[in-house]
GROMACS .gro file of C-alpha atoms in nm:
model
  277
    1GLN     CA    1   3.841  -0.600  -0.852
    2ILE     CA    2   3.896  -0.824  -1.154
    3THR     CA    3   3.657  -1.088  -1.016
    4SER     CA    4   3.394  -0.816  -0.975
    5LEU     CA    5   3.437  -0.706  -1.335
    6VAL     CA    6   3.407  -1.063  -1.459
    7ARG     CA    7   3.093  -1.113  -1.249
    8ARG     CA    8   2.945  -0.786  -1.373
    9ALA     CA    9   3.022  -0.874  -1.735
   10ALA     CA   10   2.853  -1.211  -1.688
   11LEU     CA   11   2.544  -1.043  -1.542
   12THR     CA   12   2.510  -0.784  -1.819
   13GLN     CA   13   2.621  -1.009  -2.105
   14ASN     CA   14   2.275  -1.135  -2.183
   15ASP     CA   15   2.015  -0.887  -2.069
   16ASN     CA   16   1.718  -1.070  -2.218
   17HIS     CA   17   1.769  -1.394  -2.035
   18PHE     CA   18   1.914  -1.423  -1.690
   19ASN     CA   19   2.078  -1.761  -1.651
   20TYR     CA   20   2.078  -1.773  -1.274
   21GLU     CA   21   2.110  -2.131  -1.147
   22LYS     CA   22   1.816  -2.257  -0.949
   23ALA     CA   23   1.754  -2.595  -0.785
   24HIS     CA   24   1.415  -2.762  -0.835
   25ASN     CA   25   1.164  -2.750  -0.551
   26PHE     CA   26   1.054  -3.115  -0.550
   27LYS     CA   27   0.753  -3.234  -0.346
   28VAL     CA   28   0.616  -3.590  -0.331
   29HIS     CA   29   0.322  -3.614  -0.573
   30THR     CA   30   0.041  -3.860  -0.649
   31PHE     CA   31  -0.023  -3.876  -1.023
   32ARG     CA   32  -0.364  -3.960  -1.165
   33GLY     CA   33  -0.337  -4.198  -1.458
   34PRO     CA   34  -0.014  -4.335  -1.611
   35HIS     CA   35   0.290  -4.113  -1.583
   36TRP     CA   36   0.647  -4.121  -1.712
   37CYS     CA   37   0.959  -3.974  -1.551
   38GLU     CA   38   1.081  -3.666  -1.742
   39TYR     CA   39   1.442  -3.744  -1.647
   40CYS     CA   40   1.488  -4.113  -1.729
   41ALA     CA   41   1.173  -4.154  -1.947
   42ASN     CA   42   1.071  -4.471  -1.759
   43PHE     CA   43   0.724  -4.545  -1.621
   44MET     CA   44   0.631  -4.434  -1.269
   45TRP     CA   45   0.488  -4.738  -1.089
   46GLY     CA   46   0.243  -4.742  -0.800
   47LEU     CA   47  -0.097  -4.599  -0.712
   48ILE     CA   48   0.005  -4.318  -0.481
   49ALA     CA   49   0.318  -4.101  -0.436
   50GLN     CA   50   0.471  -4.246  -0.754
   51GLY     CA   51   0.726  -3.964  -0.784
   52VAL     CA   52   0.800  -3.599  -0.716
   53ARG     CA   53   0.692  -3.277  -0.889
   54CYS     CA   54   0.875  -2.942  -0.886
   55SER     CA   55   0.625  -2.695  -0.744
   56ASP     CA   56   0.800  -2.406  -0.926
   57CYS     CA   57   0.823  -2.541  -1.281
   58GLY     CA   58   0.612  -2.861  -1.281
   59LEU     CA   59   0.890  -3.110  -1.373
   60ASN     CA   60   0.783  -3.469  -1.286
   61VAL     CA   61   1.049  -3.730  -1.202
   62HIS     CA   62   1.111  -4.045  -0.996
   63LYS     CA   63   1.219  -3.968  -0.641
   64GLN     CA   64   1.556  -4.139  -0.702
   65CYS     CA   65   1.601  -3.946  -1.032
   66SER     CA   66   1.549  -3.613  -0.853
   67LYS     CA   67   1.903  -3.642  -0.708
   68TYR     CA   68   2.051  -3.626  -1.058
   69VAL     CA   69   1.840  -3.350  -1.212
   70PRO     CA   70   2.061  -3.041  -1.279
   71ASN     CA   71   1.987  -2.702  -1.119
   72ASP     CA   72   1.802  -2.582  -1.426
   73CYS     CA   73   1.459  -2.500  -1.286
   74GLN     CA   74   1.280  -2.236  -1.495
   75PRO     CA   75   0.984  -2.135  -1.276
   76ASP     CA   76   0.647  -2.091  -1.442
   77LEU     CA   77   0.472  -1.762  -1.360
   78LYS     CA   78   0.139  -1.945  -1.331
   79ARG     CA   79   0.280  -2.144  -1.040
   80ILE     CA   80   0.424  -1.844  -0.855
   81LYS     CA   81   0.133  -1.732  -0.642
   82ARG     CA   82   0.288  -1.422  -0.488
   83VAL     CA   83   0.577  -1.177  -0.503
   84TYR     CA   84   0.650  -1.122  -0.134
   85CYS     CA   85   0.776  -1.423   0.068
   86CYS     CA   86   0.888  -1.590  -0.257
   87ASP     CA   87   1.246  -1.713  -0.295
   88LEU     CA   88   1.449  -1.436  -0.465
   89THR     CA   89   1.603  -1.652  -0.741
   90THR     CA   90   1.265  -1.817  -0.811
   91LEU     CA   91   1.100  -1.478  -0.856
   92VAL     CA   92   1.362  -1.332  -1.091
   93LYS     CA   93   1.369  -1.648  -1.303
   94ALA     CA   94   0.989  -1.657  -1.327
   95HIS     CA   95   0.983  -1.292  -1.441
   96ASN     CA   96   1.308  -1.320  -1.641
   97THR     CA   97   1.453  -1.007  -1.479
   98PRO     CA   98   1.800  -0.945  -1.329
   99ARG     CA   99   1.646  -0.840  -0.993
  100PRO     CA  100   1.307  -0.868  -0.824
  101MET     CA  101   1.079  -0.614  -0.995
  102VAL     CA  102   0.963  -0.494  -0.649
  103VAL     CA  103   1.317  -0.368  -0.590
  104ASP     CA  104   1.334  -0.192  -0.927
  105SER     CA  105   0.987  -0.034  -0.895
  106CYS     CA  106   1.035   0.092  -0.539
  107ILE     CA  107   1.386   0.228  -0.600
  108ARG     CA  108   1.273   0.403  -0.919
  109GLU     CA  109   0.988   0.570  -0.728
  110ILE     CA  110   1.209   0.667  -0.430
  111GLU     CA  111   1.480   0.815  -0.654
  112ALA     CA  112   1.221   1.009  -0.852
  113ARG     CA  113   1.063   1.183  -0.553
  114GLY     CA  114   1.211   1.082  -0.219
  115LEU     CA  115   1.589   1.123  -0.203
  116LYS     CA  116   1.563   1.449  -0.005
  117SER     CA  117   1.293   1.318   0.229
  118GLU     CA  118   1.402   1.364   0.592
  119GLY     CA  119   1.474   1.032   0.765
  120LEU     CA  120   1.426   0.828   0.446
  121TYR     CA  121   1.415   0.454   0.540
  122ARG     CA  122   1.425   0.542   0.910
  123VAL     CA  123   1.082   0.706   0.934
  124SER     CA  124   0.803   0.448   0.915
  125GLY     CA  125   0.505   0.471   0.683
  126PHE     CA  126   0.157   0.355   0.793
  127THR     CA  127   0.163  -0.024   0.831
  128GLU     CA  128  -0.177  -0.073   0.661
  129HIS     CA  129  -0.062   0.131   0.358
  130ILE     CA  130   0.260  -0.072   0.337
  131GLU     CA  131   0.045  -0.388   0.344
  132ASP     CA  132  -0.163  -0.239   0.060
  133VAL     CA  133   0.152  -0.197  -0.151
  134LYS     CA  134   0.253  -0.556  -0.072
  135MET     CA  135  -0.090  -0.681  -0.183
  136ALA     CA  136  -0.070  -0.470  -0.500
  137PHE     CA  137   0.262  -0.631  -0.597
  138ASP     CA  138   0.131  -0.980  -0.512
  139ARG     CA  139  -0.178  -0.917  -0.723
  140ASP     CA  140  -0.051  -0.703  -1.013
  141GLY     CA  141   0.324  -0.773  -1.026
  142ASP     CA  142   0.517  -0.502  -1.211
  143LYS     CA  143   0.185  -0.331  -1.303
  144ALA     CA  144   0.132  -0.233  -0.937
  145ASP     CA  145   0.055   0.139  -0.904
  146ILE     CA  146   0.285   0.293  -0.643
  147SER     CA  147   0.281   0.646  -0.787
  148ALA     CA  148   0.255   0.968  -0.584
  149SER     CA  149  -0.115   0.999  -0.667
  150MET     CA  150  -0.173   0.658  -0.504
  151TYR     CA  151   0.078   0.689  -0.215
  152PRO     CA  152   0.191   1.050  -0.160
  153ASP     CA  153   0.401   0.953   0.145
  154ILE     CA  154   0.733   0.816   0.012
  155ASN     CA  155   0.792   0.641   0.347
  156ILE     CA  156   0.522   0.390   0.248
  157ILE     CA  157   0.722   0.288  -0.062
  158ALA     CA  158   1.046   0.276   0.143
  159GLY     CA  159   0.862   0.061   0.402
  160ALA     CA  160   0.732  -0.173   0.130
  161LEU     CA  161   1.087  -0.222  -0.001
  162LYS     CA  162   1.223  -0.301   0.347
  163LEU     CA  163   0.930  -0.538   0.408
  164TYR     CA  164   1.010  -0.721   0.082
  165PHE     CA  165   1.365  -0.787   0.205
  166ARG     CA  166   1.246  -0.890   0.553
  167ASP     CA  167   0.991  -1.133   0.409
  168LEU     CA  168   1.242  -1.324   0.194
  169PRO     CA  169   1.266  -1.691   0.299
  170ILE     CA  170   1.643  -1.669   0.236
  171PRO     CA  171   1.780  -1.318   0.308
  172VAL     CA  172   1.967  -1.119   0.040
  173ILE     CA  173   2.285  -1.197   0.237
  174THR     CA  174   2.220  -1.569   0.253
  175TYR     CA  175   2.232  -1.793   0.560
  176ASP     CA  176   2.527  -1.976   0.399
  177THR     CA  177   2.740  -1.662   0.384
  178TYR     CA  178   2.617  -1.495   0.706
  179SER     CA  179   2.893  -1.611   0.943
  180LYS     CA  180   3.162  -1.537   0.680
  181PHE     CA  181   3.040  -1.176   0.654
  182ILE     CA  182   3.035  -1.139   1.034
  183GLU     CA  183   3.392  -1.279   1.056
  184ALA     CA  184   3.505  -1.039   0.782
  185ALA     CA  185   3.351  -0.745   0.971
  186LYS     CA  186   3.562  -0.832   1.277
  187ILE     CA  187   3.894  -0.785   1.092
  188SER     CA  188   4.064  -0.472   1.228
  189SER     CA  189   4.274  -0.375   0.922
  190PRO     CA  190   4.042  -0.178   0.685
  191ASP     CA  191   4.216  -0.304   0.368
  192GLU     CA  192   4.211  -0.670   0.476
  193ARG     CA  193   3.849  -0.635   0.589
  194LEU     CA  194   3.749  -0.495   0.249
  195GLU     CA  195   3.929  -0.780   0.073
  196ALA     CA  196   3.757  -1.039   0.295
  197ILE     CA  197   3.413  -0.885   0.235
  198HIS     CA  198   3.479  -0.886  -0.139
  199GLU     CA  199   3.565  -1.257  -0.128
  200VAL     CA  200   3.242  -1.342   0.057
  201LEU     CA  201   3.036  -1.133  -0.188
  202MET     CA  202   3.160  -1.365  -0.463
  203LEU     CA  203   2.995  -1.660  -0.281
  204LEU     CA  204   2.644  -1.512  -0.307
  205PRO     CA  205   2.406  -1.664  -0.563
  206ALA     CA  206   2.402  -1.444  -0.876
  207ALA     CA  207   2.050  -1.307  -0.821
  208HIS     CA  208   2.130  -1.215  -0.459
  209TYR     CA  209   2.458  -1.051  -0.561
  210GLU     CA  210   2.292  -0.847  -0.834
  211THR     CA  211   2.008  -0.736  -0.600
  212LEU     CA  212   2.256  -0.632  -0.331
  213ARG     CA  213   2.473  -0.447  -0.586
  214TYR     CA  214   2.175  -0.252  -0.719
  215LEU     CA  215   2.051  -0.166  -0.369
  216MET     CA  216   2.396  -0.042  -0.258
  217ILE     CA  217   2.426   0.186  -0.563
  218HIS     CA  218   2.086   0.328  -0.465
  219LEU     CA  219   2.177   0.370  -0.095
  220LYS     CA  220   2.497   0.548  -0.199
  221LYS     CA  221   2.274   0.799  -0.386
  222VAL     CA  222   2.069   0.840  -0.067
  223THR     CA  223   2.385   0.935   0.126
  224LEU     CA  224   2.470   1.203  -0.134
  225HIS     CA  225   2.161   1.392  -0.010
  226GLU     CA  226   2.257   1.360   0.357
  227LYS     CA  227   2.221   1.739   0.412
  228GLU     CA  228   1.848   1.711   0.337
  229ASN     CA  229   1.759   1.356   0.444
  230PHE     CA  230   2.003   1.320   0.739
  231MET     CA  231   2.080   0.960   0.632
  232ASN     CA  232   2.448   0.871   0.610
  233ALA     CA  233   2.596   0.524   0.547
  234GLU     CA  234   2.606   0.446   0.919
  235ASN     CA  235   2.237   0.534   0.970
  236LEU     CA  236   2.141   0.326   0.668
  237GLY     CA  237   2.355   0.041   0.805
  238ILE     CA  238   2.150   0.047   1.127
  239VAL     CA  239   1.827   0.024   0.925
  240PHE     CA  240   1.937  -0.229   0.660
  241GLY     CA  241   2.175  -0.452   0.861
  242PRO     CA  242   1.905  -0.674   1.018
  243THR     CA  243   1.687  -0.634   0.706
  244LEU     CA  244   1.943  -0.782   0.466
  245MET     CA  245   2.108  -1.041   0.693
  246ARG     CA  246   1.975  -1.274   0.961
  247PRO     CA  247   2.162  -1.546   1.152
  248PRO     CA  248   2.080  -1.901   1.030
  249GLU     CA  249   1.964  -2.012   1.374
  250ASP     CA  250   1.686  -1.795   1.513
  251SER     CA  251   1.869  -1.696   1.831
  252THR     CA  252   1.796  -1.360   1.993
  253LEU     CA  253   2.138  -1.363   2.158
  254ALA     CA  254   2.322  -1.417   1.828
  255THR     CA  255   2.115  -1.139   1.669
  256LEU     CA  256   2.196  -0.896   1.950
  257ASN     CA  257   2.566  -0.986   1.948
  258ASP     CA  258   2.589  -0.946   1.571
  259MET     CA  259   2.391  -0.623   1.530
  260ARG     CA  260   2.691  -0.391   1.527
  261TYR     CA  261   2.864  -0.611   1.268
  262GLN     CA  262   2.549  -0.624   1.053
  263LYS     CA  263   2.541  -0.243   1.061
  264LEU     CA  264   2.913  -0.227   0.979
  265ILE     CA  265   2.883  -0.466   0.683
  266VAL     CA  266   2.606  -0.260   0.520
  267GLN     CA  267   2.790   0.065   0.597
  268ILE     CA  268   3.107  -0.069   0.429
  269LEU     CA  269   2.908  -0.199   0.129
  270ILE     CA  270   2.750   0.145   0.078
  271GLU     CA  271   3.072   0.343   0.124
  272ASN     CA  272   3.273   0.113  -0.106
  273GLU     CA  273   3.009  -0.002  -0.356
  274ASP     CA  274   3.220   0.118  -0.651
  275VAL     CA  275   3.515  -0.099  -0.540
  276LEU     CA  276   3.331  -0.402  -0.401
  277PHE     CA  277   3.084  -0.466  -0.683
   0.00000   0.00000   0.00000
């Protein structure tokens, strides 16, 4: 619990600037004209592929210098071409927000008009309308219009939120922590299992942790309207388990074997969000 409080304090301490660590995304680059390394300040020799450039922030360095550059990438919005399918930490750093604005916008809309909607998150919206919402976010960012006048069916907004999570190159529950979460879910003692899950949560990158925390607070609100929407923590676990966590190796067998544990993890996170986060 104390670790959670420390983490939460660190996240809310400086609301205007979110200092989430992010590694640079270096790609080999051919520079036109003379170029100097922005790490060691020495000249980059050669005619082609003289060094590497970070495709998120534009930092130019020698290939050998790239190993020593700290994880201080501050992505430039002009270089971020889309919202969906973009690395979560990259997106929040580019927009300087604690969470992806897609998550905030969709949850705000769903809580305003959809909490009592029967089968919320389980009932599918029209695929082409969900794609429209995705394109709107990619094109207009946080200015995307997802209001009731534009999309009266709340299932479209819920579908767009789930699609955002599914499209992430690294899931909210990262590949690095996946097996640790599955192992924690297998512990039979409820108290020990909760403790183990809490420990793994602390290993998530800050932006992933904060996004998961915010989503679980929202899903807890959804369960408070279970009489109207028929969605309890277990039902939401079935929907969000495979959406928030995927095994590192793309194996159908592993996915099938782990499905009940994925459901259980999300169910436990929803039911205990006040203790775990």
